[in-house]
Amino acid sequence: MPERGGQDTQSHISTTADAKTPGAVAIAAVRRTSLLVTLVLGGLTALPPLSMDMYLPALPEVTDALRSPAATVQLTLTACLAGMALGQLVVGPMSDKWGRRRPLLIGMVVYVLATAVCAFAPNVELLITFRLLQGLAGAAGIVIARAVVRDLYDGVEMARFFSTLMLISGVAPVVAPLIGGQVLRLTDWRGVFAVLTVIGVLLTAVVWKWLHETLPADRRHSGGVGQALRTMGGLLRDRVFTGYMLAGGLAFAALFAYISASPFVVQEIYGASPQTFSLLFGLNSVGLVVVGQINGKLLIGRVSLDKALGFGLVVITLAATALLLMTSGVFGEVGLAPIAAGLFVLMSAMGLAMPNTNAQALMRTPNAAGSASALLGTSSFLVGAVASPLVGIAGEATAVPMAVVQLASAVAALLCFLLLCRPWQRRNEPLTAAAEDPARHHARQK
């Protein structure tokens, strides 16, 4: 018999009991266009890697053009990540109160404007400032895409949908560096932001035309900032939710250590061209997508989500260990190929870690998906923003800091999963009242 954990056997979205409610009718109507919704949500989740990865091959050029040290230019990545983290804390609760569509459209318009300004930034300070604003606005797409998935799906099918999203959004990291490298053949780094502006305009139009509201009025929260904070507090008091949140955030830190450091490691230390770097980056992204599809199509329903997640975290830890040994000279001088192989394994294992942490955490909170999604995204991007400057702390001549950050993050993620989630104790554990609906639980307690 296929093995299923207690949470893996949760039913599809609960439209059976509420089939006659207006909310259930609205959700059913959206789900009938599931392919179109998948493409739109895939585009929204692809926007962050597009914003980051198209820009990566240009980092050395930005360093020269703006006459700034590499560590300062890396802050343009940190600022964008920090903006995406903080923006989610605002947009997530807003979407629980006002619905998904309105905050998303506002965020997309601001994203387009901020990206256009980045294309004309005359100095690194202004570029950092508007990269921050770009991240704040782009957070709307990230957090609301996850919340929409939670509105429409539950249990195993939600985990499968996250893996499907990874297939679509995973195309972005594959294509983005290639596009960035080709744009640099035709123009300079400013052209990258011009292309991102056009992509933002097109995605905004698609959202306006085809993404309908998925949170009916009868399921929205009426409270203000205080209730949003109480909801998030209730979620954070749920040990299991917090465990998945931290495990996912720390795994993302290992991923972002690679994203932030790899342009300098591959191009400056190992002498690869921007085009070679783009091809290697794309290959690693293909590995992530393929493993994500194996997770969604083959493992889910046969292996518990916790087992797949735990295996992914172990592989990430082993790959990070190998990278540290190679970059620190334990095996003598190594070329680009072994380093690229280690990074490929690490990136591919993210296809097990990322969708399963999101699915398991969101299954804990059926009635506050926006706030839960905000906490998941904020933790990931804040930890990633901290990891970014650490990888360059020893300068551009060594890849050891990248490997150290990756290994520390991977070990911490595995410990959070084991010590806080404790999957062996929770095969049939029901949701706590606070996790099921934190705001209502708080009101009953009062």
Coordinates of C-alpha atoms in Angstrom, one line a residue:
M1 CA 0.0 0.0 0.0
P2 CA 1.3 3.5 -0.7
E3 CA 2.5 5.2 2.5
R4 CA 0.8 8.4 3.5
G5 CA 1.4 10.6 6.5
G6 CA -1.6 11.9 8.5
Q7 CA -1.5 15.3 6.8
D8 CA -1.0 13.8 3.3
T9 CA -4.4 12.2 3.4
Q10 CA -6.3 15.5 3.9
S11 CA -9.1 15.8 1.4
H12 CA -9.2 18.0 -1.7
I13 CA -10.6 21.5 -1.0
S14 CA -13.7 21.1 1.2
T15 CA -16.4 22.0 -1.4
T16 CA -18.4 18.9 -0.5
A17 CA -19.8 20.2 2.7
D18 CA -20.1 23.8 1.5
A19 CA -21.1 23.0 -2.1
K20 CA -24.1 25.4 -2.0
T21 CA -22.3 28.4 -0.5
P22 CA -21.4 31.4 -2.7
G23 CA -17.7 30.9 -1.8
A24 CA -17.7 27.3 -3.0
V25 CA -19.5 28.2 -6.2
A26 CA -16.8 30.9 -6.9
I27 CA -14.0 28.5 -6.2
A28 CA -15.4 25.8 -8.4
A29 CA -15.7 28.3 -11.3
V30 CA -12.1 29.3 -11.0
R31 CA -10.9 25.7 -10.8
R32 CA -12.7 24.9 -14.0
T33 CA -10.1 27.0 -15.7
S34 CA -7.3 25.3 -13.8
L35 CA -4.8 25.3 -16.7
L36 CA -5.1 29.0 -17.2
V37 CA -4.9 29.7 -13.5
T38 CA -1.8 27.5 -13.4
L39 CA -0.1 29.5 -16.1
V40 CA -1.0 32.8 -14.5
L41 CA 0.2 31.7 -11.0
G42 CA 3.3 30.3 -12.7
G43 CA 4.0 33.7 -14.2
L44 CA 3.6 35.4 -10.8
T45 CA 6.0 32.9 -9.0
A46 CA 8.4 33.3 -11.9
L47 CA 8.7 37.0 -11.5
P48 CA 11.2 36.9 -8.5
P49 CA 13.7 34.6 -10.3
L50 CA 13.3 36.7 -13.4
S51 CA 14.1 39.9 -11.4
M52 CA 17.1 38.2 -9.8
D53 CA 18.5 35.9 -12.5
M54 CA 18.3 38.0 -15.6
Y55 CA 20.5 40.5 -13.7
L56 CA 23.1 38.0 -12.4
P57 CA 25.3 37.9 -15.5
A58 CA 25.5 41.7 -15.4
L59 CA 26.8 42.0 -11.8
P60 CA 30.5 42.3 -12.8
E61 CA 29.5 44.9 -15.5
V62 CA 27.5 46.9 -13.0
T63 CA 30.5 46.9 -10.6
D64 CA 32.6 48.5 -13.4
A65 CA 30.0 50.8 -14.8
L66 CA 29.0 52.4 -11.4
R67 CA 32.5 52.2 -10.0
S68 CA 31.4 50.3 -6.9
P69 CA 32.9 47.4 -5.1
A70 CA 31.4 43.9 -5.6
A71 CA 30.1 43.8 -2.0
T72 CA 28.2 47.0 -2.6
V73 CA 26.7 45.9 -5.9
Q74 CA 25.6 42.6 -4.2
L75 CA 23.4 44.8 -2.0
T76 CA 21.2 45.4 -5.0
L77 CA 20.3 41.8 -4.7
T78 CA 19.9 42.1 -0.9
A79 CA 17.7 45.1 -1.2
C80 CA 15.4 43.4 -3.6
L81 CA 15.2 40.3 -1.4
A82 CA 14.5 42.4 1.7
G83 CA 11.8 44.3 -0.1
M84 CA 10.1 41.0 -1.2
A85 CA 10.3 39.8 2.4
L86 CA 8.8 42.9 4.0
G87 CA 6.3 43.4 1.3
Q88 CA 4.8 40.0 1.9
L89 CA 4.1 40.9 5.5
V90 CA 1.8 43.7 4.3
V91 CA 0.3 42.2 1.2
G92 CA -0.5 38.8 2.8
P93 CA -2.9 40.1 5.5
M94 CA -4.3 42.7 3.0
S95 CA -5.3 39.8 0.7
D96 CA -7.0 38.0 3.6
K97 CA -9.1 41.2 4.2
W98 CA -9.7 42.6 0.7
G99 CA -9.3 39.5 -1.5
R100 CA -6.5 38.5 -3.7
R101 CA -7.1 40.5 -6.9
R102 CA -6.9 44.2 -5.8
P103 CA -3.6 44.0 -3.8
L104 CA -2.0 42.0 -6.6
L105 CA -2.8 44.5 -9.3
I106 CA -1.6 47.4 -7.2
G107 CA 1.7 45.6 -6.5
M108 CA 2.2 44.8 -10.2
V109 CA 1.8 48.4 -11.3
V110 CA 4.3 49.6 -8.7
Y111 CA 6.7 46.9 -9.7
V112 CA 6.6 48.0 -13.3
L113 CA 7.3 51.7 -12.3
A114 CA 10.2 50.8 -10.0
T115 CA 11.8 48.5 -12.5
A116 CA 11.7 51.2 -15.2
V117 CA 13.5 53.6 -12.8
C118 CA 16.2 51.0 -12.2
A119 CA 17.0 51.1 -15.9
F120 CA 18.0 54.7 -15.6
A121 CA 19.7 54.7 -12.2
P122 CA 22.9 56.9 -12.4
N123 CA 24.6 55.5 -9.2
V124 CA 24.5 52.4 -7.1
E125 CA 22.7 54.1 -4.2
L126 CA 19.7 54.9 -6.4
L127 CA 19.8 51.4 -7.9
I128 CA 19.7 49.9 -4.4
T129 CA 16.8 52.1 -3.4
F130 CA 14.6 51.2 -6.3
R131 CA 15.6 47.6 -6.2
L132 CA 14.1 47.7 -2.7
L133 CA 10.9 49.2 -4.0
Q134 CA 10.9 46.7 -6.8
G135 CA 11.0 43.9 -4.2
L136 CA 8.3 45.5 -2.0
A137 CA 5.9 45.6 -5.0
G138 CA 7.0 42.2 -6.5
A139 CA 6.1 40.6 -3.2
A140 CA 2.4 40.8 -4.1
G141 CA 2.8 38.2 -6.8
I142 CA 4.7 35.8 -4.6
V143 CA 2.5 35.8 -1.6
I144 CA -0.8 35.9 -3.4
A145 CA 0.1 33.1 -5.8
R146 CA 0.6 30.8 -2.8
A147 CA -2.6 32.0 -1.1
V148 CA -4.6 31.4 -4.3
V149 CA -3.3 27.8 -4.4
R150 CA -4.4 27.4 -0.7
D151 CA -7.8 28.8 -1.7
L152 CA -8.3 26.3 -4.4
Y153 CA -6.6 23.1 -3.2
D154 CA -5.8 21.0 -0.1
G155 CA -3.8 18.1 1.0
V156 CA -2.0 16.0 -1.5
E157 CA -3.4 17.9 -4.5
M158 CA -2.0 21.1 -3.1
A159 CA 1.4 19.6 -2.9
R160 CA 1.0 18.3 -6.5
F161 CA 0.0 21.8 -7.6
F162 CA 3.0 23.4 -6.0
S163 CA 5.2 20.9 -7.9
T164 CA 3.4 21.8 -11.2
L165 CA 4.0 25.5 -10.4
M166 CA 7.7 24.6 -10.0
L167 CA 7.7 23.3 -13.6
I168 CA 6.3 26.6 -14.9
S169 CA 8.2 29.0 -12.6
G170 CA 11.3 26.8 -13.0
V171 CA 11.5 27.8 -16.6
A172 CA 12.3 31.4 -15.4
P173 CA 15.7 30.5 -13.9
V174 CA 16.5 28.5 -16.9
V175 CA 15.7 31.2 -19.4
A176 CA 16.5 34.3 -17.4
P177 CA 20.3 34.1 -17.3
L178 CA 20.3 33.1 -21.0
I179 CA 18.1 36.2 -21.8
G180 CA 20.4 38.3 -19.6
G181 CA 23.5 37.0 -21.3
Q182 CA 22.0 37.7 -24.7
V183 CA 20.8 41.2 -23.7
L184 CA 24.3 42.0 -22.6
R185 CA 25.5 41.1 -26.1
L186 CA 23.2 43.8 -27.6
T187 CA 23.2 46.4 -24.9
D188 CA 24.4 47.0 -21.3
W189 CA 23.0 46.1 -17.9
R190 CA 20.3 48.8 -18.2
G191 CA 18.8 46.8 -21.0
V192 CA 18.1 44.0 -18.6
F193 CA 15.8 46.2 -16.5
A194 CA 14.1 47.5 -19.7
V195 CA 13.3 43.9 -20.6
L196 CA 12.0 43.2 -17.0
T197 CA 9.8 46.3 -17.4
V198 CA 8.2 44.9 -20.5
I199 CA 7.7 41.5 -18.8
G200 CA 6.0 43.3 -15.9
V201 CA 3.6 45.2 -18.1
L202 CA 2.6 42.0 -19.9
L203 CA 2.1 40.0 -16.7
T204 CA 0.0 42.8 -15.2
A205 CA -2.3 42.7 -18.3
V206 CA -2.6 38.9 -18.0
V207 CA -3.5 39.1 -14.3
W208 CA -6.1 41.9 -15.0
K209 CA -7.7 39.8 -17.8
W210 CA -7.6 36.2 -16.6
L211 CA -7.0 35.9 -12.8
H212 CA -10.4 36.2 -11.1
E213 CA -11.0 36.5 -7.3
T214 CA -10.5 33.2 -5.4
L215 CA -11.3 34.5 -1.9
P216 CA -15.1 35.0 -1.6
A217 CA -16.4 37.8 0.7
D218 CA -17.8 35.3 3.2
R219 CA -14.3 33.9 3.8
R220 CA -12.5 37.3 4.3
H221 CA -11.3 38.7 7.6
S222 CA -12.8 41.9 8.7
G223 CA -10.2 43.0 11.2
G224 CA -7.4 45.4 10.8
V225 CA -3.7 45.5 11.7
G226 CA -4.3 44.1 15.2
Q227 CA -6.1 41.0 14.0
A228 CA -3.4 40.4 11.3
L229 CA -0.8 40.5 14.0
R230 CA -2.8 38.1 16.2
T231 CA -3.2 35.8 13.3
M232 CA 0.5 35.7 12.6
G233 CA 1.2 35.3 16.3
G234 CA -1.1 32.3 16.4
L235 CA 0.7 30.8 13.4
L236 CA 4.1 31.3 15.0
R237 CA 3.0 29.7 18.2
D238 CA 2.2 26.5 16.2
R239 CA 5.5 24.6 16.6
V240 CA 5.0 22.5 13.5
F241 CA 4.1 25.4 11.2
T242 CA 7.1 27.3 12.5
G243 CA 9.3 24.3 11.9
Y244 CA 8.3 24.0 8.3
M245 CA 8.7 27.8 7.9
L246 CA 12.2 27.8 9.3
A247 CA 13.2 24.7 7.4
G248 CA 12.0 26.2 4.1
G249 CA 13.6 29.6 4.8
L250 CA 17.0 28.1 5.7
A251 CA 16.9 25.9 2.6
F252 CA 16.2 29.0 0.6
A253 CA 19.3 30.7 2.2
A254 CA 21.4 27.9 0.8
L255 CA 19.8 28.4 -2.6
F256 CA 20.4 32.2 -2.4
A257 CA 24.0 31.8 -1.3
Y258 CA 24.5 30.1 -4.7
I259 CA 22.4 32.8 -6.6
S260 CA 24.4 35.6 -5.0
A261 CA 27.9 34.2 -5.2
S262 CA 27.8 32.1 -8.4
P263 CA 28.4 35.0 -10.9
F264 CA 31.7 35.8 -9.2
V265 CA 32.6 32.2 -8.4
V266 CA 32.0 30.9 -11.9
Q267 CA 33.2 33.9 -13.9
E268 CA 35.9 35.6 -11.7
I269 CA 37.4 32.6 -9.9
Y270 CA 37.0 29.9 -12.6
G271 CA 37.2 32.2 -15.6
A272 CA 33.9 31.3 -17.4
S273 CA 32.2 33.7 -19.8
P274 CA 28.8 35.2 -19.0
Q275 CA 27.3 32.9 -21.6
T276 CA 28.9 29.8 -20.0
F277 CA 27.7 30.9 -16.6
S278 CA 24.2 31.4 -18.0
L279 CA 24.2 27.8 -19.4
L280 CA 25.4 26.3 -16.1
F281 CA 22.8 28.3 -14.2
G282 CA 20.1 27.1 -16.6
L283 CA 21.3 23.5 -16.2
N284 CA 21.0 23.7 -12.5
S285 CA 17.5 25.1 -12.8
V286 CA 16.6 22.2 -15.0
G287 CA 17.7 19.8 -12.3
L288 CA 15.5 21.6 -9.8
V289 CA 12.5 21.5 -12.2
V290 CA 13.0 17.8 -13.0
V291 CA 13.2 16.7 -9.4
G292 CA 10.2 18.9 -8.6
Q293 CA 8.2 17.0 -11.2
I294 CA 9.4 13.7 -9.9
N295 CA 8.2 14.8 -6.5
G296 CA 4.8 15.9 -7.8
K297 CA 4.1 13.1 -10.3
L298 CA 5.8 10.1 -8.8
L299 CA 6.5 10.5 -5.0
I300 CA 3.4 12.4 -3.7
G301 CA 0.7 9.8 -2.9
R302 CA 3.3 7.0 -2.6
V303 CA 5.7 8.5 -0.1
S304 CA 4.8 10.9 2.7
L305 CA 5.6 14.5 2.1
D306 CA 7.8 14.5 5.2
K307 CA 9.9 11.6 3.9
A308 CA 10.5 13.4 0.6
L309 CA 11.3 16.6 2.4
G310 CA 13.7 15.0 4.8
F311 CA 15.5 13.2 2.0
G312 CA 15.8 16.5 0.1
L313 CA 17.3 18.3 3.1
V314 CA 19.8 15.5 3.7
V315 CA 21.0 15.6 0.0
I316 CA 21.3 19.4 0.2
T317 CA 23.5 19.0 3.4
L318 CA 25.7 16.4 1.7
A319 CA 26.2 18.5 -1.4
A320 CA 27.1 21.6 0.7
T321 CA 29.6 19.5 2.6
A322 CA 31.2 18.3 -0.6
L323 CA 31.4 21.9 -1.9
L324 CA 33.1 23.1 1.2
L325 CA 35.7 20.3 1.0
M326 CA 36.4 21.1 -2.6
T327 CA 36.6 24.9 -2.3
S328 CA 38.7 24.8 0.8
G329 CA 41.4 22.7 -0.9
V330 CA 41.0 19.4 0.9
F331 CA 41.1 17.6 -2.5
G332 CA 43.7 20.0 -3.9
E333 CA 43.1 22.2 -6.9
V334 CA 39.7 21.4 -8.5
G335 CA 38.4 22.9 -11.7
L336 CA 35.0 24.2 -12.6
A337 CA 33.4 20.8 -13.4
P338 CA 33.4 19.3 -9.9
I339 CA 32.1 22.6 -8.4
A340 CA 29.4 22.7 -11.0
A341 CA 28.4 19.1 -10.3
G342 CA 28.1 19.8 -6.5
L343 CA 26.0 22.9 -7.2
F344 CA 23.8 20.9 -9.6
V345 CA 23.1 18.3 -6.9
L346 CA 22.3 21.0 -4.3
M347 CA 20.0 22.9 -6.7
S348 CA 18.2 19.7 -7.8
A349 CA 17.4 18.7 -4.2
M350 CA 15.6 22.0 -3.8
G351 CA 12.9 20.4 -5.9
L352 CA 12.1 18.2 -2.9
A353 CA 12.5 20.8 -0.2
M354 CA 10.7 23.8 -1.6
P355 CA 7.2 22.5 -2.6
N356 CA 6.9 20.2 0.4
T357 CA 7.7 22.8 3.0
N358 CA 5.1 25.2 1.5
A359 CA 2.5 22.5 1.2
Q360 CA 3.0 21.1 4.7
A361 CA 3.0 24.5 6.3
L362 CA -0.1 25.8 4.4
M363 CA -2.0 22.7 5.3
R364 CA -1.8 23.9 8.9
T365 CA -3.8 27.0 8.2
P366 CA -6.9 26.7 5.9
N367 CA -8.4 30.0 7.0
A368 CA -5.5 32.4 7.0
A369 CA -3.7 31.5 3.8
G370 CA -2.6 35.1 3.1
S371 CA -1.0 35.6 6.5
A372 CA 0.6 32.1 6.4
S373 CA 2.0 32.7 2.9
A374 CA 3.4 36.0 4.0
L375 CA 5.2 34.4 6.9
L376 CA 6.6 31.7 4.7
G377 CA 7.8 34.1 2.1
T378 CA 9.1 36.7 4.5
S379 CA 11.2 34.2 6.4
S380 CA 12.7 32.8 3.2
F381 CA 13.6 36.2 1.7
L382 CA 14.9 37.7 5.0
V383 CA 17.2 34.8 5.6
G384 CA 18.3 35.0 1.9
A385 CA 19.0 38.7 2.3
V386 CA 21.3 37.9 5.2
A387 CA 23.1 35.2 3.3
S388 CA 23.8 37.4 0.3
P389 CA 26.5 39.7 1.8
L390 CA 28.0 36.8 3.8
V391 CA 29.1 35.0 0.7
G392 CA 31.3 37.9 -0.3
I393 CA 32.8 38.6 3.1
A394 CA 36.2 37.2 2.1
G395 CA 36.4 39.0 -1.3
E396 CA 36.1 37.7 -4.8
A397 CA 39.1 35.3 -4.8
T398 CA 37.6 32.3 -2.9
A399 CA 34.4 30.3 -3.0
V400 CA 34.7 29.1 0.6
P401 CA 32.3 31.6 2.1
M402 CA 29.6 30.5 -0.3
A403 CA 30.0 26.8 0.7
V404 CA 30.2 27.7 4.4
V405 CA 26.9 29.6 4.2
Q406 CA 25.3 26.8 2.3
L407 CA 26.4 24.1 4.7
A408 CA 25.4 26.1 7.8
S409 CA 21.9 26.8 6.3
A410 CA 21.4 23.2 5.3
V411 CA 22.3 21.8 8.7
A412 CA 20.1 24.4 10.4
A413 CA 17.2 23.6 8.1
L414 CA 17.5 19.8 8.8
L415 CA 17.6 20.4 12.6
C416 CA 14.5 22.6 12.4
F417 CA 12.7 19.9 10.5
L418 CA 13.7 17.2 13.0
L419 CA 13.3 19.1 16.2
L420 CA 10.2 21.2 15.5
C421 CA 8.2 19.3 13.0
R422 CA 8.9 15.9 14.5
P423 CA 7.2 14.0 11.7
W424 CA 7.4 10.6 13.4
Q425 CA 5.1 12.0 16.1
R426 CA 2.4 13.5 13.9
R427 CA 1.1 10.8 11.5
N428 CA -2.5 11.4 12.6
E429 CA -2.2 14.6 14.6
P430 CA -5.1 17.0 14.1
L431 CA -4.5 20.7 13.6
T432 CA -4.4 22.8 16.8
A433 CA -7.2 25.3 17.2
A434 CA -4.8 28.2 16.8
A435 CA -3.3 26.8 13.6
E436 CA -6.7 26.0 12.2
D437 CA -7.8 29.6 12.5
P438 CA -5.6 31.7 14.7
A439 CA -7.7 34.9 14.7
R440 CA -10.9 33.1 15.7
H441 CA -9.1 31.0 18.3
H442 CA -7.8 34.2 19.9
A443 CA -11.3 35.7 19.9
R444 CA -12.7 32.6 21.7
Q445 CA -9.9 32.8 24.3
K446 CA -10.9 36.4 25.1

